[in-house]
Amino acid sequence: MTEKFDDKLDRAARELATEISPKRDLWPGIAEAIATPKRSRWTPILAQAAAIVLLVGTSSAVTYIATKDSNGPIVSVAPELVFEQAAFGGNYHLGPGFQDARNSLRDDLDVELARLSDEAREDVQANLALIHQVIIDINVALEQEPDNVLLQQKLLRAYREELSLLRRVGGLTRNVMRRNDI
Amino acid sequence: MEALLTATSSDYSREMVSAPPKSVAGEEVWIGQAQRSDARAFEALYRLHVDKVYGLCLRMTGNVSEAEDCTQETFIQAWNKMLKFRGDSAFSTWLHRIAVNTVLGRIRKSKREQDRIQAVNDAQPARVATGDTGELRDLAEAVDRLPERARHVFVLHAVYGYSHDEAAEMMGIAAGTSKAQLHRARRLLVQQLEEQGFEA
């Protein structure tokens, strides 16, 4: 077989049809398949987020019960608990009321955490770090799918959980102070 | 064989067997809408590209039923991956890559190459559906009988015009392997066509 022969074979191959119509319409099968809810590639993250939020809630309750009578030493807050500006994907922003409340609680966090025992403080810090990571993950996902309602709901829930935990930390320490005063 | 290999483009014009050129003016819009989960826009993309995808699937599998399944799977995967399409390549090229992966994935999964060959033999009348006529049809059938990897390389490189680098990247093999498989395919095609009475 010569090079010329190869060229002729290639030329004949290029004459073969590259666009061929299927005998039947394949669209109905495709339409049926894509009509079912699209499985997002972020589903594992959402499941993880839901599990973490549940874990945070449970853990916070345990923290409260275990530490309500304690009065821990004064310490500084771990640097990883420095919060980012609250964001809501690429297209949305949280309201100023929420942001003010969050900033206020965040500013008091150092003082409040310092009043807790080592064990309680570590629990709270770990929970806040988890929520913080969930918020980051969901925001990354929202940049890809800004109109994903499920992601938006998950993010709101994570922010609420964060706010709730910050408030509970404040409640814990105020409770401790009152007991000490007595 | 000589007659086959001297066929000219006027004898076997692709336009004889391909759908007439379709407008792609709306393609970019449809892509954007489909990325926002608009099924109607995606159907428009399907109508625009189905012949290209089905053609590739049919050439690679050599079986009508498999090609139909691969085509459907390709578009379903494309729908699920729409957000990953960034326009770095033509949409048709992106679809081709998904189609190649789909074909290879199905073959790996099924391990039914012998069944495929039998199915091709059983489905010879369906070969007319490719639109190939006369001696080109003989060539197409000879391509179908090539070993799997040699056939895939020949289809991607010789029929669809992808470079060895592109074909190798699509198939997950080295470019050198692609060249070797093309060489093998050519030798086997000559043997087959000679056995059918063609003279090289």
Tab-separated table of C-alpha atoms in Angstrom:
chain	number	residue	atom	x	y	z
A	1	MET	CA	0.000	0.000	0.000
A	2	THR	CA	1.580	3.268	-1.074
A	3	GLU	CA	1.301	6.723	0.374
A	4	LYS	CA	-0.751	7.652	-2.667
A	5	PHE	CA	-3.071	4.783	-1.871
A	6	ASP	CA	-3.450	6.028	1.723
A	7	ASP	CA	-4.333	9.452	0.428
A	8	LYS	CA	-6.987	7.980	-1.808
A	9	LEU	CA	-8.410	5.991	1.069
A	10	ASP	CA	-8.518	9.095	3.230
A	11	ARG	CA	-10.173	11.020	0.437
A	12	ALA	CA	-12.825	8.337	0.097
A	13	ALA	CA	-13.312	8.308	3.879
A	14	ARG	CA	-13.942	12.038	3.855
A	15	GLU	CA	-16.720	11.447	1.372
A	16	LEU	CA	-18.618	9.363	3.888
A	17	ALA	CA	-21.604	11.136	5.360
A	18	THR	CA	-20.888	12.822	8.668
A	19	GLU	CA	-24.416	14.066	9.271
A	20	ILE	CA	-27.026	11.332	9.322
A	21	SER	CA	-30.632	11.726	10.332
A	22	PRO	CA	-31.907	9.100	12.772
A	23	LYS	CA	-34.840	7.083	11.485
A	24	ARG	CA	-37.009	8.139	14.369
A	25	ASP	CA	-37.358	11.274	16.435
A	26	LEU	CA	-35.168	10.808	19.491
A	27	TRP	CA	-36.310	14.004	21.205
A	28	PRO	CA	-39.298	12.565	23.166
A	29	GLY	CA	-36.990	10.217	25.088
A	30	ILE	CA	-34.583	13.052	25.800
A	31	ALA	CA	-37.399	15.397	26.828
A	32	GLU	CA	-38.735	12.816	29.239
A	33	ALA	CA	-35.305	12.303	30.787
A	34	ILE	CA	-34.558	15.980	31.269
A	35	ALA	CA	-38.037	16.756	32.553
A	36	THR	CA	-37.250	14.977	35.794
A	37	PRO	CA	-35.612	17.258	38.367
A	38	LYS	CA	-32.063	17.920	37.350
A	39	ARG	CA	-29.566	16.421	39.751
A	40	SER	CA	-27.305	19.220	40.692
A	41	ARG	CA	-23.628	18.498	41.011
A	42	TRP	CA	-23.875	20.489	44.251
A	43	THR	CA	-26.244	17.986	45.802
A	44	PRO	CA	-23.488	16.488	47.953
A	45	ILE	CA	-22.645	19.968	49.230
A	46	LEU	CA	-26.276	20.665	50.016
A	47	ALA	CA	-26.605	17.391	51.849
A	48	GLN	CA	-23.414	18.186	53.723
A	49	ALA	CA	-24.681	21.653	54.521
A	50	ALA	CA	-27.960	20.323	55.878
A	51	ALA	CA	-26.142	17.754	57.975
A	52	ILE	CA	-23.753	20.355	59.338
A	53	VAL	CA	-26.545	22.776	60.202
A	54	LEU	CA	-28.292	19.981	62.072
A	55	LEU	CA	-25.053	19.085	63.810
A	56	VAL	CA	-24.480	22.697	64.778
A	57	GLY	CA	-27.940	22.975	66.295
A	58	THR	CA	-27.535	19.824	68.322
A	59	SER	CA	-24.027	20.653	69.394
A	60	SER	CA	-25.025	24.150	70.444
A	61	ALA	CA	-27.753	22.790	72.645
A	62	VAL	CA	-25.309	20.410	74.277
A	63	THR	CA	-22.847	23.263	74.718
A	64	TYR	CA	-25.481	25.357	76.425
A	65	ILE	CA	-26.427	22.613	78.869
A	66	ALA	CA	-22.827	21.766	79.663
A	67	THR	CA	-21.631	25.314	80.223
A	68	LYS	CA	-24.482	27.332	81.631
A	69	ASP	CA	-22.874	27.433	85.088
A	70	SER	CA	-19.275	27.882	83.981
A	71	ASN	CA	-17.127	31.001	83.990
A	72	GLY	CA	-14.066	30.489	81.765
A	73	PRO	CA	-10.823	32.394	81.539
A	74	ILE	CA	-10.339	35.416	79.291
A	75	VAL	CA	-8.813	34.399	75.951
A	76	SER	CA	-8.649	35.795	72.458
A	77	VAL	CA	-10.763	34.480	69.568
A	78	ALA	CA	-9.214	32.185	67.014
A	79	PRO	CA	-8.190	34.152	63.913
A	80	GLU	CA	-10.123	31.827	61.584
A	81	LEU	CA	-13.328	33.174	63.086
A	82	VAL	CA	-12.891	36.514	61.386
A	83	PHE	CA	-16.030	36.833	59.295
A	84	GLU	CA	-16.353	37.745	55.671
A	85	GLN	CA	-18.781	40.346	54.463
A	86	ALA	CA	-22.158	38.613	54.292
A	87	ALA	CA	-22.867	37.718	50.677
A	88	PHE	CA	-25.664	35.963	48.896
A	89	GLY	CA	-24.291	34.443	45.751
A	90	GLY	CA	-23.325	36.782	42.962
A	91	ASN	CA	-26.669	38.489	42.425
A	92	TYR	CA	-28.115	39.133	45.848
A	93	HIS	CA	-27.182	40.921	49.037
A	94	LEU	CA	-28.525	40.547	52.539
A	95	GLY	CA	-30.504	43.425	53.962
A	96	PRO	CA	-28.877	46.134	56.101
A	97	GLY	CA	-30.845	45.041	59.173
A	98	PHE	CA	-29.427	41.577	59.034
A	99	GLN	CA	-25.964	42.901	58.363
A	100	ASP	CA	-26.126	45.319	61.325
A	101	ALA	CA	-27.308	42.601	63.679
A	102	ARG	CA	-24.608	40.280	62.452
A	103	ASN	CA	-21.889	42.908	62.770
A	104	SER	CA	-23.012	43.836	66.269
A	105	LEU	CA	-22.975	40.254	67.459
A	106	ARG	CA	-19.691	39.623	65.723
A	107	ASP	CA	-18.081	42.612	67.430
A	108	ASP	CA	-19.114	41.247	70.811
A	109	LEU	CA	-18.016	37.741	70.012
A	110	ASP	CA	-14.497	38.097	71.438
A	111	VAL	CA	-15.769	39.267	74.777
A	112	GLU	CA	-18.576	36.750	74.897
A	113	LEU	CA	-16.404	33.785	73.967
A	114	ALA	CA	-13.787	34.740	76.515
A	115	ARG	CA	-16.310	34.252	79.284
A	116	LEU	CA	-16.919	30.595	78.339
A	117	SER	CA	-15.016	27.558	79.532
A	118	ASP	CA	-12.348	26.099	77.251
A	119	GLU	CA	-14.606	23.230	76.255
A	120	ALA	CA	-17.612	25.413	75.537
A	121	ARG	CA	-15.536	27.968	73.667
A	122	GLU	CA	-14.014	25.285	71.460
A	123	ASP	CA	-17.468	23.921	70.696
A	124	VAL	CA	-18.772	27.325	69.722
A	125	GLN	CA	-15.713	28.125	67.633
A	126	ALA	CA	-15.928	24.786	65.840
A	127	ASN	CA	-19.618	25.306	65.126
A	128	LEU	CA	-19.083	28.820	63.834
A	129	ALA	CA	-16.244	27.615	61.640
A	130	LEU	CA	-18.473	24.899	60.212
A	131	ILE	CA	-21.260	27.340	59.455
A	132	HIS	CA	-18.759	29.724	57.954
A	133	GLN	CA	-17.455	26.996	55.645
A	134	VAL	CA	-20.989	26.028	54.649
A	135	ILE	CA	-21.726	29.653	53.769
A	136	ILE	CA	-18.595	29.820	51.633
A	137	ASP	CA	-19.442	26.547	49.845
A	138	ILE	CA	-23.000	27.593	49.096
A	139	ASN	CA	-21.854	30.993	47.844
A	140	VAL	CA	-19.431	29.277	45.483
A	141	ALA	CA	-22.277	27.073	44.259
A	142	LEU	CA	-24.514	30.129	43.839
A	143	GLU	CA	-21.953	31.766	41.610
A	144	GLN	CA	-22.487	28.855	39.233
A	145	GLU	CA	-26.235	28.646	39.676
A	146	PRO	CA	-27.408	32.059	40.906
A	147	ASP	CA	-31.070	31.220	40.342
A	148	ASN	CA	-31.038	27.957	42.257
A	149	VAL	CA	-33.835	28.451	44.786
A	150	LEU	CA	-32.761	25.498	46.899
A	151	LEU	CA	-29.282	26.930	47.269
A	152	GLN	CA	-30.708	30.334	48.170
A	153	GLN	CA	-32.856	28.765	50.875
A	154	LYS	CA	-29.918	26.788	52.217
A	155	LEU	CA	-27.795	29.905	52.371
A	156	LEU	CA	-30.453	31.878	54.201
A	157	ARG	CA	-30.827	29.028	56.658
A	158	ALA	CA	-27.065	28.939	57.224
A	159	TYR	CA	-26.994	32.702	57.885
A	160	ARG	CA	-29.911	32.376	60.284
A	161	GLU	CA	-28.143	29.533	62.046
A	162	GLU	CA	-25.032	31.647	62.364
A	163	LEU	CA	-27.039	34.562	63.756
A	164	SER	CA	-28.850	32.280	66.158
A	165	LEU	CA	-25.597	30.807	67.431
A	166	LEU	CA	-24.070	34.259	67.920
A	167	ARG	CA	-27.104	35.312	69.941
A	168	ARG	CA	-26.980	32.149	72.020
A	169	VAL	CA	-23.326	32.793	72.833
A	170	GLY	CA	-24.300	36.243	74.087
A	171	GLY	CA	-27.147	34.744	76.094
A	172	LEU	CA	-24.851	32.187	77.633
A	173	THR	CA	-22.348	34.706	78.903
A	174	ARG	CA	-24.942	37.150	80.147
A	175	ASN	CA	-26.456	34.282	82.085
A	176	VAL	CA	-23.062	33.511	83.591
A	177	MET	CA	-22.537	37.151	84.585
A	178	ARG	CA	-25.859	37.332	86.355
A	179	ARG	CA	-25.076	34.234	88.361
A	180	ASN	CA	-21.693	35.635	89.335
A	181	ASP	CA	-23.234	38.905	90.378
A	182	ILE	CA	-25.534	37.037	92.724
B	1	MET	CA	-10.876	-0.696	-5.091
B	2	GLU	CA	-9.468	1.730	-7.586
B	3	ALA	CA	-12.941	2.791	-8.545
B	4	LEU	CA	-13.823	3.266	-4.919
B	5	LEU	CA	-10.764	5.286	-4.185
B	6	THR	CA	-11.091	7.503	-7.204
B	7	ALA	CA	-14.582	8.566	-6.329
B	8	THR	CA	-14.804	12.301	-6.546
B	9	SER	CA	-16.636	14.738	-4.413
B	10	SER	CA	-19.082	15.325	-7.241
B	11	ASP	CA	-19.906	11.612	-7.275
B	12	TYR	CA	-20.496	11.371	-3.569
B	13	SER	CA	-21.266	14.810	-2.417
B	14	ARG	CA	-21.942	15.124	1.300
B	15	GLU	CA	-24.790	17.398	0.447
B	16	MET	CA	-26.539	14.385	-1.075
B	17	VAL	CA	-26.800	12.720	2.280
B	18	SER	CA	-26.623	15.549	4.769
B	19	ALA	CA	-29.373	17.784	5.918
B	20	PRO	CA	-29.326	21.151	4.207
B	21	PRO	CA	-27.279	23.777	6.007
B	22	LYS	CA	-29.209	25.110	8.935
B	23	SER	CA	-29.023	28.555	10.375
B	24	VAL	CA	-26.959	28.825	13.512
B	25	ALA	CA	-27.813	32.453	14.104
B	26	GLY	CA	-29.874	31.551	17.153
B	27	GLU	CA	-27.460	29.003	18.519
B	28	GLU	CA	-25.744	31.316	20.962
B	29	VAL	CA	-29.076	32.522	22.297
B	30	TRP	CA	-30.357	28.975	22.628
B	31	ILE	CA	-27.218	27.962	24.497
B	32	GLY	CA	-27.707	30.766	26.997
B	33	GLN	CA	-31.372	29.885	27.458
B	34	ALA	CA	-30.608	26.187	27.798
B	35	GLN	CA	-28.034	27.041	30.449
B	36	ARG	CA	-30.932	28.614	32.327
B	37	SER	CA	-32.805	25.294	32.064
B	38	ASP	CA	-34.980	26.292	29.095
B	39	ALA	CA	-35.951	22.918	27.595
B	40	ARG	CA	-37.406	24.524	24.453
B	41	ALA	CA	-34.119	26.198	23.656
B	42	PHE	CA	-32.366	22.923	24.284
B	43	GLU	CA	-34.730	21.200	21.873
B	44	ALA	CA	-33.747	23.770	19.256
B	45	LEU	CA	-30.106	22.881	19.874
B	46	TYR	CA	-31.017	19.225	19.571
B	47	ARG	CA	-32.732	19.795	16.212
B	48	LEU	CA	-29.715	21.730	14.995
B	49	HIS	CA	-27.109	19.160	15.987
B	50	VAL	CA	-28.808	15.768	16.142
B	51	ASP	CA	-27.635	14.690	12.689
B	52	LYS	CA	-24.015	15.449	13.546
B	53	VAL	CA	-24.196	13.576	16.841
B	54	TYR	CA	-26.155	10.632	15.476
B	55	GLY	CA	-23.791	10.389	12.511
B	56	LEU	CA	-20.773	10.157	14.788
B	57	CYS	CA	-22.474	7.663	17.097
B	58	LEU	CA	-23.515	5.514	14.145
B	59	ARG	CA	-20.053	5.563	12.608
B	60	MET	CA	-18.438	4.702	15.921
B	61	THR	CA	-20.851	1.977	17.028
B	62	GLY	CA	-21.919	0.663	13.631
B	63	ASN	CA	-25.318	-0.153	15.068
B	64	VAL	CA	-28.539	1.792	14.665
B	65	SER	CA	-29.999	0.928	18.048
B	66	GLU	CA	-26.761	1.669	19.887
B	67	ALA	CA	-26.362	4.906	17.959
B	68	GLU	CA	-29.866	6.013	18.931
B	69	ASP	CA	-29.196	5.258	22.584
B	70	CYS	CA	-25.838	7.024	22.460
B	71	THR	CA	-27.383	10.053	20.808
B	72	GLN	CA	-30.063	10.326	23.462
B	73	GLU	CA	-27.536	9.828	26.239
B	74	THR	CA	-25.257	12.436	24.692
B	75	PHE	CA	-27.964	15.090	24.711
B	76	ILE	CA	-29.101	14.162	28.219
B	77	GLN	CA	-25.531	14.527	29.439
B	78	ALA	CA	-25.179	17.779	27.522
B	79	TRP	CA	-28.286	19.106	29.286
B	80	ASN	CA	-26.835	18.178	32.650
B	81	LYS	CA	-23.500	19.767	31.772
B	82	MET	CA	-24.756	22.883	30.015
B	83	LEU	CA	-23.252	25.193	32.612
B	84	LYS	CA	-19.839	23.710	31.896
B	85	PHE	CA	-19.954	24.823	28.283
B	86	ARG	CA	-17.876	28.007	28.187
B	87	GLY	CA	-17.662	28.507	24.441
B	88	ASP	CA	-13.980	27.598	24.283
B	89	SER	CA	-14.822	25.369	21.320
B	90	ALA	CA	-17.779	25.181	18.951
B	91	PHE	CA	-20.897	23.750	20.529
B	92	SER	CA	-20.872	20.955	17.946
B	93	THR	CA	-17.316	20.024	18.928
B	94	TRP	CA	-18.328	20.018	22.579
B	95	LEU	CA	-21.216	17.697	21.730
B	96	HIS	CA	-18.880	15.451	19.737
B	97	ARG	CA	-16.614	15.094	22.751
B	98	ILE	CA	-19.554	14.082	24.907
B	99	ALA	CA	-20.704	11.661	22.217
B	100	VAL	CA	-17.281	10.021	21.988
B	101	ASN	CA	-17.141	9.673	25.761
B	102	THR	CA	-20.646	8.236	25.742
B	103	VAL	CA	-19.800	5.660	23.089
B	104	LEU	CA	-16.578	4.641	24.824
B	105	GLY	CA	-18.303	4.525	28.192
B	106	ARG	CA	-21.066	2.303	26.893
B	107	ILE	CA	-18.572	-0.038	25.267
B	108	ARG	CA	-16.526	-0.259	28.441
B	109	LYS	CA	-19.637	-0.884	30.430
B	110	SER	CA	-21.244	-3.448	28.226
B	111	LYS	CA	-18.218	-5.418	27.024
B	112	ARG	CA	-20.377	-6.631	24.224
B	113	GLU	CA	-18.195	-6.049	21.227
B	114	GLN	CA	-18.997	-9.479	19.831
B	115	ASP	CA	-22.693	-8.744	20.189
B	116	ARG	CA	-22.149	-5.462	18.426
B	117	ILE	CA	-20.504	-7.138	15.468
B	118	GLN	CA	-23.365	-9.612	15.273
B	119	ALA	CA	-25.852	-6.802	15.588
B	120	VAL	CA	-24.166	-4.954	12.745
B	121	ASN	CA	-24.415	-8.019	10.570
B	122	ASP	CA	-28.058	-8.432	11.484
B	123	ALA	CA	-28.750	-4.807	10.804
B	124	GLN	CA	-27.213	-4.491	7.378
B	125	PRO	CA	-30.381	-3.101	5.772
B	126	ALA	CA	-30.158	-0.191	8.186
B	127	ARG	CA	-26.853	0.782	6.575
B	128	VAL	CA	-28.886	2.524	3.893
B	129	ALA	CA	-29.798	5.018	6.580
B	130	THR	CA	-26.292	6.463	6.491
B	131	GLY	CA	-26.920	7.788	3.034
B	132	ASP	CA	-23.760	6.186	1.652
B	133	THR	CA	-24.269	4.707	-1.772
B	134	GLY	CA	-22.460	2.299	-4.037
B	135	GLU	CA	-18.808	1.775	-3.226
B	136	LEU	CA	-18.826	4.240	-0.379
B	137	ARG	CA	-21.318	1.947	1.245
B	138	ASP	CA	-18.818	-0.892	0.911
B	139	LEU	CA	-16.189	1.265	2.552
B	140	ALA	CA	-18.572	2.186	5.365
B	141	GLU	CA	-19.323	-1.466	6.017
B	142	ALA	CA	-15.629	-2.298	5.975
B	143	VAL	CA	-15.067	0.459	8.542
B	144	ASP	CA	-17.798	-1.074	10.703
B	145	ARG	CA	-15.939	-4.353	10.737
B	146	LEU	CA	-12.702	-2.806	11.972
B	147	PRO	CA	-11.571	-3.617	15.504
B	148	GLU	CA	-12.995	-1.187	17.991
B	149	ARG	CA	-10.079	1.153	18.590
B	150	ALA	CA	-8.916	1.174	14.982
B	151	ARG	CA	-12.466	1.965	13.905
B	152	HIS	CA	-12.814	4.818	16.369
B	153	VAL	CA	-9.533	6.408	15.332
B	154	PHE	CA	-10.346	6.007	11.644
B	155	VAL	CA	-13.795	7.555	12.096
B	156	LEU	CA	-12.532	10.511	14.131
B	157	HIS	CA	-9.441	11.196	12.036
B	158	ALA	CA	-10.240	10.083	8.490
B	159	VAL	CA	-13.997	10.648	8.386
B	160	TYR	CA	-14.486	13.599	10.749
B	161	GLY	CA	-11.141	15.255	10.185
B	162	TYR	CA	-9.958	15.527	13.782
B	163	SER	CA	-6.188	15.708	14.202
B	164	HIS	CA	-4.385	12.862	15.908
B	165	ASP	CA	-3.959	15.045	18.971
B	166	GLU	CA	-7.666	15.821	19.080
B	167	ALA	CA	-8.735	12.237	18.458
B	168	ALA	CA	-6.278	10.979	21.040
B	169	GLU	CA	-7.502	13.496	23.601
B	170	MET	CA	-11.113	12.486	22.972
B	171	MET	CA	-10.315	8.809	23.327
B	172	GLY	CA	-7.927	9.156	26.237
B	173	ILE	CA	-4.983	7.656	24.369
B	174	ALA	CA	-1.597	8.931	23.207
B	175	ALA	CA	-1.304	10.645	19.841
B	176	GLY	CA	1.229	7.998	18.829
B	177	THR	CA	-1.307	5.307	19.596
B	178	SER	CA	-3.825	7.123	17.430
B	179	LYS	CA	-1.359	7.126	14.518
B	180	ALA	CA	-0.613	3.447	15.011
B	181	GLN	CA	-4.303	2.583	15.088
B	182	LEU	CA	-4.916	4.583	11.919
B	183	HIS	CA	-2.129	2.690	10.198
B	184	ARG	CA	-3.673	-0.567	11.376
B	185	ALA	CA	-7.112	0.511	10.208
B	186	ARG	CA	-5.841	1.329	6.736
B	187	ARG	CA	-4.153	-2.054	6.376
B	188	LEU	CA	-7.255	-3.888	7.532
B	189	LEU	CA	-9.492	-1.874	5.233
B	190	VAL	CA	-7.343	-2.746	2.245
B	191	GLN	CA	-7.493	-6.417	3.188
B	192	GLN	CA	-11.245	-6.335	3.582
B	193	LEU	CA	-11.883	-4.469	0.372
B	194	GLU	CA	-9.577	-6.768	-1.577
B	195	GLU	CA	-11.444	-9.783	-0.207
B	196	GLN	CA	-14.608	-8.242	-1.587
B	197	GLY	CA	-13.095	-8.211	-5.029
B	198	PHE	CA	-11.785	-4.701	-5.194
B	199	GLU	CA	-8.364	-4.150	-6.655
B	200	ALA	CA	-5.991	-1.771	-4.990
